[in-house]
GROMACS .gro file of C-alpha atoms in nm:
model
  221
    1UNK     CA    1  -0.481  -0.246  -1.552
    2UNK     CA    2  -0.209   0.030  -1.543
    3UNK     CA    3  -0.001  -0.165  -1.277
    4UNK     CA    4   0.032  -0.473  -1.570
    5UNK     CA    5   0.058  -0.308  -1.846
    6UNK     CA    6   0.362  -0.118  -1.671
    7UNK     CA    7   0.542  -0.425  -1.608
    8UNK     CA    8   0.471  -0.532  -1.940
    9UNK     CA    9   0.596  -0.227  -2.105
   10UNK     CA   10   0.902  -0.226  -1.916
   11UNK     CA   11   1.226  -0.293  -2.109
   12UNK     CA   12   1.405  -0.557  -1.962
   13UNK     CA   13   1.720  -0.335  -1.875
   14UNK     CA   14   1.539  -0.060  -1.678
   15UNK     CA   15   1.439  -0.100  -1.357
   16UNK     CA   16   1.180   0.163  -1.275
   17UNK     CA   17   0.867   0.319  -1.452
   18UNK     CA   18   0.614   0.598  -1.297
   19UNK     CA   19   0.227   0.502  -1.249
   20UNK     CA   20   0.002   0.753  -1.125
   21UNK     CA   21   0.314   1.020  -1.100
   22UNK     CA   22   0.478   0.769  -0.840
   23UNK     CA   23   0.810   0.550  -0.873
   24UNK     CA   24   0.708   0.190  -0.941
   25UNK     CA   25   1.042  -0.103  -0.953
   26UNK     CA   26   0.822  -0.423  -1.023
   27UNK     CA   27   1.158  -0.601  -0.982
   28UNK     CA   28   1.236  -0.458  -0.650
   29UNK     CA   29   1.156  -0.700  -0.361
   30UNK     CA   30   1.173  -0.667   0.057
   31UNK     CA   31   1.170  -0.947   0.285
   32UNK     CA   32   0.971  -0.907   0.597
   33UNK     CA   33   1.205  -1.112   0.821
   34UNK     CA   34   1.493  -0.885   0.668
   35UNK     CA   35   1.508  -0.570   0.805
   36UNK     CA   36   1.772  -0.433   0.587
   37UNK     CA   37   1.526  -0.532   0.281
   38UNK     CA   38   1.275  -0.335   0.395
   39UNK     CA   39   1.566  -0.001   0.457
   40UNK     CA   40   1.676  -0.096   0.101
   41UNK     CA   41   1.378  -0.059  -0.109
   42UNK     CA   42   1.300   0.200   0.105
   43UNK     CA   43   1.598   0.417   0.017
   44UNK     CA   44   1.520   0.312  -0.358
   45UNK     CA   45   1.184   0.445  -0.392
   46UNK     CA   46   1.260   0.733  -0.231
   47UNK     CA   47   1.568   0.818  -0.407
   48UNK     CA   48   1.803   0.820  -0.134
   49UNK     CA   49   2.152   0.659  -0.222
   50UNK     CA   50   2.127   0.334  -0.090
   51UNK     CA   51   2.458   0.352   0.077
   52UNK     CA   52   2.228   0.535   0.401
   53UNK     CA   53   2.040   0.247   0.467
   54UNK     CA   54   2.239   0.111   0.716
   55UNK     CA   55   2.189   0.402   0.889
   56UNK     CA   56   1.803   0.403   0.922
   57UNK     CA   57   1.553   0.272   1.189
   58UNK     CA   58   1.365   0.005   1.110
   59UNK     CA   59   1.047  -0.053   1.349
   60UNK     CA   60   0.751  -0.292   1.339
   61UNK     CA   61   0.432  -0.160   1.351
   62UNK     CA   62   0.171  -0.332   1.500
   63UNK     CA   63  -0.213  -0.364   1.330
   64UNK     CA   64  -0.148  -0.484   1.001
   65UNK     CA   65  -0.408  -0.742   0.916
   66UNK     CA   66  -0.306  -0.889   0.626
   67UNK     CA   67   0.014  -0.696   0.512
   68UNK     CA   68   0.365  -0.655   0.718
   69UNK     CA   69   0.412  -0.270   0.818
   70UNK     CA   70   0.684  -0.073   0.950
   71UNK     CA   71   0.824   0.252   1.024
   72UNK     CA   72   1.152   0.336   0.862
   73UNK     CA   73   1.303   0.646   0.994
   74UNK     CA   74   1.675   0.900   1.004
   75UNK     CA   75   1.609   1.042   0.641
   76UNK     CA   76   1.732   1.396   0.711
   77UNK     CA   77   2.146   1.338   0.758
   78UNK     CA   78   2.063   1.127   0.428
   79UNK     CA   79   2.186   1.239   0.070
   80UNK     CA   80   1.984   1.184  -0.252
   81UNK     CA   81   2.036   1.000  -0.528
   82UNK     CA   82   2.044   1.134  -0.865
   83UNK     CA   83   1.679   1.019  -0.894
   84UNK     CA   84   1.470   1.200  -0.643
   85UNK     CA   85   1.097   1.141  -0.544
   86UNK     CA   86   0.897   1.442  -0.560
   87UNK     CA   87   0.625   1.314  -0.314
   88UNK     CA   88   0.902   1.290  -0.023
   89UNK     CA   89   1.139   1.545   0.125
   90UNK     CA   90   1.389   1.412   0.315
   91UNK     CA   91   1.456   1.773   0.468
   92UNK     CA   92   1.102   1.819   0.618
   93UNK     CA   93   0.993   1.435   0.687
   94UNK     CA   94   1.218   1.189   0.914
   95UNK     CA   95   0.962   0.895   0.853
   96UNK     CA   96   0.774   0.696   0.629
   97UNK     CA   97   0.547   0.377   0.641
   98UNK     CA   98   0.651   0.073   0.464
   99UNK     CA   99   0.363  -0.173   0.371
  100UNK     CA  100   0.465  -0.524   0.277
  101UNK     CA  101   0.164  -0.692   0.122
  102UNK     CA  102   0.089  -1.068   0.239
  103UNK     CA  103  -0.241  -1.266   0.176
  104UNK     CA  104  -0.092  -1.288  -0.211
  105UNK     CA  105  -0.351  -1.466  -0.435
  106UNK     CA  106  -0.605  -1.317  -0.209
  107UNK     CA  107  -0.607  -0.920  -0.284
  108UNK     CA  108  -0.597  -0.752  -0.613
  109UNK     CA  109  -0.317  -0.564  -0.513
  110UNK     CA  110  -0.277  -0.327  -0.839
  111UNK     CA  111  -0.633  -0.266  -0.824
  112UNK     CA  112  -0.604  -0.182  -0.445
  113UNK     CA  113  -0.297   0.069  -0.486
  114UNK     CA  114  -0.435   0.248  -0.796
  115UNK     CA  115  -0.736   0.305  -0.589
  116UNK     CA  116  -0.563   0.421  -0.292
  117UNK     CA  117  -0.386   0.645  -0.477
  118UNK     CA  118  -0.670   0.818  -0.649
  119UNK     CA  119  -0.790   0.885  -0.258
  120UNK     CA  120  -0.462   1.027  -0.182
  121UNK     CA  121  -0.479   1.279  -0.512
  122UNK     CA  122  -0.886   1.348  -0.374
  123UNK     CA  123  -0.682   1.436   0.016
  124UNK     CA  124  -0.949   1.150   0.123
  125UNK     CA  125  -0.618   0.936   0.175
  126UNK     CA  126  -0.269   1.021   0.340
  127UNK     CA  127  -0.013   1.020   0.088
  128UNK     CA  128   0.134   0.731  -0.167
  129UNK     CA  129   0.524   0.775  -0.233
  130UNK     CA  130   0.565   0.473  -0.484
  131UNK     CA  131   0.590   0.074  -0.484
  132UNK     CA  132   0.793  -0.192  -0.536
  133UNK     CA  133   0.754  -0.545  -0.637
  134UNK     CA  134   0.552  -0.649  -0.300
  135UNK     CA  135   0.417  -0.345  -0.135
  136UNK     CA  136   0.452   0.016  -0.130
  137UNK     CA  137   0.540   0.330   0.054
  138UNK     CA  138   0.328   0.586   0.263
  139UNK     CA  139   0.354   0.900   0.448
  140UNK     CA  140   0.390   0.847   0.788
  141UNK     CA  141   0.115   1.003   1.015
  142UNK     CA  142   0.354   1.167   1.336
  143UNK     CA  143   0.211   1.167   1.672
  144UNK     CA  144  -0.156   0.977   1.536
  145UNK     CA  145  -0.320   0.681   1.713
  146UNK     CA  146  -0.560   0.418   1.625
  147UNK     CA  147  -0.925   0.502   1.744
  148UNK     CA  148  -0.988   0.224   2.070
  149UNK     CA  149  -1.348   0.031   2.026
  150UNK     CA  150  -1.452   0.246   2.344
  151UNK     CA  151  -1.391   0.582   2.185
  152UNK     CA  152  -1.572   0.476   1.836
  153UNK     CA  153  -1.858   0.512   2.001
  154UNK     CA  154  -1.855   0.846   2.131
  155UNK     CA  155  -2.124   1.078   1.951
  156UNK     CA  156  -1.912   1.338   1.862
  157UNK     CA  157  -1.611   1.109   1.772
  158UNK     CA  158  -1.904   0.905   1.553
  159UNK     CA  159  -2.017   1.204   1.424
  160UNK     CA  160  -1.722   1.312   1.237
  161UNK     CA  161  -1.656   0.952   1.097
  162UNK     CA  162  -1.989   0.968   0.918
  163UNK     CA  163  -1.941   1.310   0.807
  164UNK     CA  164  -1.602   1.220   0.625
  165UNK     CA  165  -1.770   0.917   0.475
  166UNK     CA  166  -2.084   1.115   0.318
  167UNK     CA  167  -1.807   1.326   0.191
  168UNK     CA  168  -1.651   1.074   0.036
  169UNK     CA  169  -1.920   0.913  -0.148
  170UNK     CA  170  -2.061   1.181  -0.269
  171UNK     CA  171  -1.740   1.350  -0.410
  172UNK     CA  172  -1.469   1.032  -0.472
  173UNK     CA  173  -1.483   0.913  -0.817
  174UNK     CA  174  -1.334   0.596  -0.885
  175UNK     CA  175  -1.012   0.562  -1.120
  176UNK     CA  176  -1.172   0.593  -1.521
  177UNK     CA  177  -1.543   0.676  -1.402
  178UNK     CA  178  -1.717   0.947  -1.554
  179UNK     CA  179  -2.057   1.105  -1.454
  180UNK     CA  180  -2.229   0.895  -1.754
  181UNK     CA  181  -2.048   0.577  -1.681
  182UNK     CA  182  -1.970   0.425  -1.331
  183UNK     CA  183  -1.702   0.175  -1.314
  184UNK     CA  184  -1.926  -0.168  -1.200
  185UNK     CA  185  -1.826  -0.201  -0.830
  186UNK     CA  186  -1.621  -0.565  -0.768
  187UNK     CA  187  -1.691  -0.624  -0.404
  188UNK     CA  188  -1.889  -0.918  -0.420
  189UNK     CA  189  -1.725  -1.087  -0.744
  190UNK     CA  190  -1.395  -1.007  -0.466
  191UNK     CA  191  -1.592  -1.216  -0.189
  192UNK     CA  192  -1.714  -1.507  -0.429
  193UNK     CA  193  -1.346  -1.549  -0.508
  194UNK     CA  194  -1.218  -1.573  -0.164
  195UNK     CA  195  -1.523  -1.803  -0.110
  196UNK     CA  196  -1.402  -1.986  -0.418
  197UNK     CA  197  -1.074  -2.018  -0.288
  198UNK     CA  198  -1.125  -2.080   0.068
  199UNK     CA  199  -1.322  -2.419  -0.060
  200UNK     CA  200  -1.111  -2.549  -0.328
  201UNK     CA  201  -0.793  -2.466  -0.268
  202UNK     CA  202  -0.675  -2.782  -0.442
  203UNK     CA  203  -0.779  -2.534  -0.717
  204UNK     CA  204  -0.682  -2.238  -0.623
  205UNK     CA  205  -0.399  -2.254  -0.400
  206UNK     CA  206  -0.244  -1.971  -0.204
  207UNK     CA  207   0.097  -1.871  -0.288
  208UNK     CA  208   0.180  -1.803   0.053
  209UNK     CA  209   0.183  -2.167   0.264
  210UNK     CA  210   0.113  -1.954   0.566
  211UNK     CA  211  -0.245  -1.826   0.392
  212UNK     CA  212  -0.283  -2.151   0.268
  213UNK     CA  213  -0.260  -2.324   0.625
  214UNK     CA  214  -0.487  -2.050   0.788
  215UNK     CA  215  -0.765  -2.103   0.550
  216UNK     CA  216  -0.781  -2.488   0.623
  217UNK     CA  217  -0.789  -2.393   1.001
  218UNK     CA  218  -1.086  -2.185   0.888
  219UNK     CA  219  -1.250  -2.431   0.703
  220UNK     CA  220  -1.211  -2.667   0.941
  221UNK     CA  221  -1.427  -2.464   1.216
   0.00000   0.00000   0.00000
């Protein structure tokens, strides 16, 4: 809930309000076909005078399943704005990622990012910068690779994986849980609403027409 009740609290004249210690601008939106978009709110969140972001690299990245991602990169020549991020030092890092959420309707996207930011504070996730009206920003993981299907199943590569999970189970609380009272876990009420949707979507129609026109392909299978 602390996603909404930021943009509710929100006067109508400011444009920015911290959640979780990060930069939030609910009004501030990127367009995924626009690659000067994605450099503005880039610069924005950051704090970086927006003036640079003609100046900075712009790359697609490849693997995003649901959301638009890229890599948006030539921070250090850049000067600051009088607002500056304290997750992001434009003097050490030259990249970040830039996640533009899609499949709207479909995720619980405040829910998802308040999560994923109580991983980053546990160092069980790689770093949240801040987030704008339709996605957010992350650190960017230099010189890492995606694990193949081949290598997944290599004991010792295996090994590890399940290690890091245990750990996080056992030690990852979620956002307002307590040792006396665990928050009620929303995985399946999440699937019976994508069911839900998937099969009445003359009820529950996506906002995107491109989710919308996938699901009927699905259906129809």
């Amino acid at each position: 809930l602390k996603y909404k009740t930021a943009r509710d609290e929100l006067p109508s004249n400011e444009q920015v309000i911290f959640v979780d210690k990060r930069p939030y601008y609910p009004k501030l939106i990127a367009n995924a076909s626009l690659h000067e978009t994605v450099a503005h709110v880039t610069c924005v969140v950051l704090g970086i005078n927006v003036e640079n972001s003609p100046y900075l690299t712009v790359s697609v990245v490849t693997g995003g399943i649901t959301n638009s991602l890229f890599r948006v990169s030539g921070f250090r020549k850049c000067s600051l704005a009088t607002y500056r991020n304290d997750y992001f030092d434009p003097k050490v890092e030259d990249s970040v990622l830039v996640r533009i959420f899609g499949a709207e309707g479909m995720i619980d996207r405040d829910e998802e990012t308040a999560t994923y930011a109580a991983l980053c504070d546990a160092n069980f996730a790689y770093r949240y910068l801040g987030r704008f009206a339709n996605g957010r920003l992350e650190g960017w993981l230099e010189g890492f690779r995606p694990l193949s299907n081949s290598e997944l199943s290599i004991p010792n590569i295996s090994k590890v994986i399940a290690e890091k999970l245990a750990k996080l189970h056992k030690e990852f609380d979620l956002p307002g849980a307590t040792s006396c009272n665990k928050p009620k876990s929303y995985l399946f009420d999440q699937l019976w609403r994508w069911v839900s949707q998937a099969m009445n979507m003359d009820d529950h129609p996506f906002k995107n027409a491109c989710d919308a026109e996938r699901a009927a392909n699905l259906i129809d299978l």
